[in-house]
mmCIF file of C-alpha atoms in Angstrom:
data_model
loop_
_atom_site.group_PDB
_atom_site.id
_atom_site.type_symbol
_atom_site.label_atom_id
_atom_site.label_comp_id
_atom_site.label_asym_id
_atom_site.label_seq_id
_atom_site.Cartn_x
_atom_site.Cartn_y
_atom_site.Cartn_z
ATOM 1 C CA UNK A 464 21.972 17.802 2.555
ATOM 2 C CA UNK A 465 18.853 19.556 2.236
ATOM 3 C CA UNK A 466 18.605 19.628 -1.288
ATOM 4 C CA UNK A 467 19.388 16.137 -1.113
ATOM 5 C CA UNK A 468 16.032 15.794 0.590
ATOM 6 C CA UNK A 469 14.388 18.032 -1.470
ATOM 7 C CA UNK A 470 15.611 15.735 -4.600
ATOM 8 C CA UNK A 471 14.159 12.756 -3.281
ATOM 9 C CA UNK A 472 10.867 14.002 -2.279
ATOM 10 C CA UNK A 473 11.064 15.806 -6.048
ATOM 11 C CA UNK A 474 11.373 12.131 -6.967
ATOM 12 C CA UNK A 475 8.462 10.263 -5.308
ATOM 13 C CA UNK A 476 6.059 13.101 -5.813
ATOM 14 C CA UNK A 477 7.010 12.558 -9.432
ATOM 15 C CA UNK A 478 6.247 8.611 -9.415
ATOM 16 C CA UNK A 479 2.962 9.818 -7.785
ATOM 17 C CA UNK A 480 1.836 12.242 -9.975
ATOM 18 C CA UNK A 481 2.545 9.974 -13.244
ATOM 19 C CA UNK A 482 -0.578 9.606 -15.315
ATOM 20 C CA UNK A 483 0.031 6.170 -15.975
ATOM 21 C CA UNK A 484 0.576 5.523 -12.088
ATOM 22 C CA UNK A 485 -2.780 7.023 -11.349
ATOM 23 C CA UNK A 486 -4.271 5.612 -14.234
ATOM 24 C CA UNK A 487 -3.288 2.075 -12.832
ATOM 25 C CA UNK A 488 -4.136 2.978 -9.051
ATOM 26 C CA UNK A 489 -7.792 3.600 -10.370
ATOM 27 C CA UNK A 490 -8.197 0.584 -12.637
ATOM 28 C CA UNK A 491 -7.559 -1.500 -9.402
ATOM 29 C CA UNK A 492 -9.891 0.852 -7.487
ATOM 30 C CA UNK A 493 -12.835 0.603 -9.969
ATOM 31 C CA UNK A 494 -12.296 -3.263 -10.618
ATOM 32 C CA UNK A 495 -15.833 -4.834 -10.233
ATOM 33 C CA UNK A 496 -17.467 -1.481 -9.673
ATOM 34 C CA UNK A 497 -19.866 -1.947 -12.912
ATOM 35 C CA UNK A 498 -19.611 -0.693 -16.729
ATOM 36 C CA UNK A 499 -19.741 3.082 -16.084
ATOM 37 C CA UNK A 500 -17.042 3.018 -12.858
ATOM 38 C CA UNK A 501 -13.222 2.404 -14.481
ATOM 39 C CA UNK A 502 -10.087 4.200 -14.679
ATOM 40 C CA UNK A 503 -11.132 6.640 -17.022
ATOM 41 C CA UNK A 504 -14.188 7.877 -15.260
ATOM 42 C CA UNK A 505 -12.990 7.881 -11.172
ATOM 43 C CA UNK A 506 -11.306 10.982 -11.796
ATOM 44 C CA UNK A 507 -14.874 12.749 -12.530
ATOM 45 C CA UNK A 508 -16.332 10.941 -9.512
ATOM 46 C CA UNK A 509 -13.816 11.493 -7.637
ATOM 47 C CA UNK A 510 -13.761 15.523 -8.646
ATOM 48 C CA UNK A 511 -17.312 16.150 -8.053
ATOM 49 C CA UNK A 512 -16.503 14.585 -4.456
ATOM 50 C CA UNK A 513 -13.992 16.653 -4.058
ATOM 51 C CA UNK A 514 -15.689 19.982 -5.336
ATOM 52 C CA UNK A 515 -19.075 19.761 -5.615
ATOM 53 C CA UNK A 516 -21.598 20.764 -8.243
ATOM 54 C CA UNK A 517 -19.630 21.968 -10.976
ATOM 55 C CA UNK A 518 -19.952 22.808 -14.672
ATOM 56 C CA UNK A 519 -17.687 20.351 -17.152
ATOM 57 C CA UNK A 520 -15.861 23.346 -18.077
ATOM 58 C CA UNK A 521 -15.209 23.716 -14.205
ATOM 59 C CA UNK A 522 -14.545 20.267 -13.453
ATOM 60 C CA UNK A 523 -11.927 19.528 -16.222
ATOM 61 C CA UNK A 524 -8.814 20.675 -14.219
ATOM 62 C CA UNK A 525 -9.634 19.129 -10.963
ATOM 63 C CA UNK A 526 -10.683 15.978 -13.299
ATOM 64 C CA UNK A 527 -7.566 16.445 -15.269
ATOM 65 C CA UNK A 528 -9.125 16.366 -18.679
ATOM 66 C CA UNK A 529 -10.209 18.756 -21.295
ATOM 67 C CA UNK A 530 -14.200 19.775 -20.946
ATOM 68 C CA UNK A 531 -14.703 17.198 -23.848
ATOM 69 C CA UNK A 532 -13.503 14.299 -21.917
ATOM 70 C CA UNK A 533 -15.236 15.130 -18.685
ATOM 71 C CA UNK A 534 -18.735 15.778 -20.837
ATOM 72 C CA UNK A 535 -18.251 12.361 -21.948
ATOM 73 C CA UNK A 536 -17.628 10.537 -19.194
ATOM 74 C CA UNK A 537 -20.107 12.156 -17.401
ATOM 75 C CA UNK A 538 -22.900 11.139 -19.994
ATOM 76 C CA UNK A 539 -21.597 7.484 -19.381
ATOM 77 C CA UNK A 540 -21.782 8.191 -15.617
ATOM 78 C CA UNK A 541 -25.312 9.794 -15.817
ATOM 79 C CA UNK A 542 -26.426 6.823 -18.359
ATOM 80 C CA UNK A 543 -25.758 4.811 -15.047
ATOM 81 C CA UNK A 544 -27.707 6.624 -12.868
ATOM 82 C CA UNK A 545 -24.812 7.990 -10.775
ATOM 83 C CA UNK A 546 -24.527 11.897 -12.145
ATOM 84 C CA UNK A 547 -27.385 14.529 -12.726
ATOM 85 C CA UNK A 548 -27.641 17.292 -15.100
ATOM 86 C CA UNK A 549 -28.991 20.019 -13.455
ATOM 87 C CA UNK A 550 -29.722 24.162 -14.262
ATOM 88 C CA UNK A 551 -26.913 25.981 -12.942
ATOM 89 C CA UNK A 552 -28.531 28.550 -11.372
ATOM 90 C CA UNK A 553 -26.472 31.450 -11.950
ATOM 91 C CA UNK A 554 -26.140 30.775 -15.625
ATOM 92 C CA UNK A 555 -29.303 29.332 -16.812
ATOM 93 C CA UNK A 556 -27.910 28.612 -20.422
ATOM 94 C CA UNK A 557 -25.222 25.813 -18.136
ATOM 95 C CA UNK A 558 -25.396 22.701 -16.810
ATOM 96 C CA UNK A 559 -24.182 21.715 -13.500
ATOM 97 C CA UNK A 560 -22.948 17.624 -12.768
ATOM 98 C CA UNK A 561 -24.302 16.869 -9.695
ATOM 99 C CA UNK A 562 -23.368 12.773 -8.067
ATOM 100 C CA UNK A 563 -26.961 10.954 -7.237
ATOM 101 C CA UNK A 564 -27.770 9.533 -3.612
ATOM 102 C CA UNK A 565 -25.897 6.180 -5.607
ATOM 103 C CA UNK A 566 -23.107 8.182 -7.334
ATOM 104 C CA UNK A 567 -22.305 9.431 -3.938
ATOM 105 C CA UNK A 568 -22.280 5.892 -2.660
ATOM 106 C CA UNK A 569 -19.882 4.954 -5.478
ATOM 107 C CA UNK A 570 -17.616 7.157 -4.019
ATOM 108 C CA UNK A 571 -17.677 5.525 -0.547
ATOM 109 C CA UNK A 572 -17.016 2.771 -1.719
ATOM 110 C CA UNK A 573 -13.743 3.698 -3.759
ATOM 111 C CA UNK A 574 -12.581 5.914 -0.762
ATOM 112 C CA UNK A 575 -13.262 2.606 1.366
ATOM 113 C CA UNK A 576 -11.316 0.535 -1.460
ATOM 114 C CA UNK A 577 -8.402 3.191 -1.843
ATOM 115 C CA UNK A 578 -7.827 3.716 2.138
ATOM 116 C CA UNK A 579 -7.514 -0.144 2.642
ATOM 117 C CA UNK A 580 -5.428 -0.450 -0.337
ATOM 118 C CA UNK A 581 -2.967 1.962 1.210
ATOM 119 C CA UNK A 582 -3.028 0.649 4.168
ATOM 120 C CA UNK A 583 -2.375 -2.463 3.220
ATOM 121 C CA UNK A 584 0.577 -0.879 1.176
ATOM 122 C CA UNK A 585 1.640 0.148 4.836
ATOM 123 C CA UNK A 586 1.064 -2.919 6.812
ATOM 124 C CA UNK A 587 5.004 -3.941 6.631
ATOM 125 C CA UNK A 588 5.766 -0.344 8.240
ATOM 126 C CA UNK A 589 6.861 -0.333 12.174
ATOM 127 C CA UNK A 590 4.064 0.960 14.625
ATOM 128 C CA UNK A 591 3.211 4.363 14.247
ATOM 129 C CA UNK A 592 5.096 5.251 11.216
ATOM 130 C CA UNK A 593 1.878 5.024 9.176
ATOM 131 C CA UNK A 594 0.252 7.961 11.548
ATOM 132 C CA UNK A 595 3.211 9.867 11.330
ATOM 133 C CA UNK A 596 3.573 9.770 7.996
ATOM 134 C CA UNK A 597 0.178 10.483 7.209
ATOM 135 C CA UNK A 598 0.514 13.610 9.271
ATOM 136 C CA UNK A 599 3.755 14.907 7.889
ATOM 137 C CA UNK A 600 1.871 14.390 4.729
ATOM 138 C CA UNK A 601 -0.835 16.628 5.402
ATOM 139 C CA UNK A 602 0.978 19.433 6.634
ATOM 140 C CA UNK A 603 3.352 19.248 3.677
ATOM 141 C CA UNK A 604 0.197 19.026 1.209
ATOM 142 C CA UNK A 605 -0.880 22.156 3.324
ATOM 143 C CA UNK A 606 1.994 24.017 4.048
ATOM 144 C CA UNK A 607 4.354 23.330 1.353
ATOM 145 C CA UNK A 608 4.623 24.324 -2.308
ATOM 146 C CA UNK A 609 1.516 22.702 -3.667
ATOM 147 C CA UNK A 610 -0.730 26.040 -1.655
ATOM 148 C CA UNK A 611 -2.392 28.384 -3.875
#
């Protein structure tokens, strides 16, 4: 039986974790966001969020593309006033991407967009369920084999 369970959770992390699953997800997300905001450049906002200031070099796994594809998207992002270049200070020859006072807005605004679309997602579910689940979810995103 447990393996069972194990088997099905294997499954729906796997429908999660599909590129083209996230790729969609954030296409919705960025609709009507302007030019620079789509599917292909959330994950950088989304990252620096996440992380902070970071080199592209840094950024690219957390992104979850190569340092090439993160310096590009970043230039678009920056072209729209919602990254900054800076010096990184501890390596002077290095650039650090840094989200503006607007870039930082951006991402309240996606968070905002992404929590009602999963709620929404959830408003079929029985009373409650929705909090529990969203705690079981933490603990196993904490707790279970994704810890480092």
């Amino acid at each position: 039986m447990e393996n069972e369970v194990g088997h099905e959770i294997a499954d729906a992390l796997g429908i999660l974790l599909r590129r083209t699953t996230r790729t969609q997800l954030h296409k919705q997300l960025t609709e009507g966001m302007g030019e620079a905001v789509d599917e292909l450049t959330y994950p950088v906002l989304s990252a620096l969020a996440r992380t902070g200031p970071r080199s592209a070099a840094d950024l690219a796994p957390d992104a979850g593309v190569d340092r090439s594809g993160v310096t590009r998207r970043a230039s678009r992002l920056e072209a729209a006033g919602l990254i900054r270049r800076e010096a990184d200070p501890a390596d002077r020859r290095a650039h650090l991407l840094v989200l503006t006072d607007q870039g930082q807005q951006a991402v309240a605004d996606l968070r905002a967009r992404l929590a009602a679309h999963i709620m929404a997602s959830l408003s079929s579910w029985p009373a409650g369920e929705a909090e529990t689940f969203a705690r079981q979810l933490r603990r196993f995103t904490a707790d279970g084999p994704f810890v480092v």
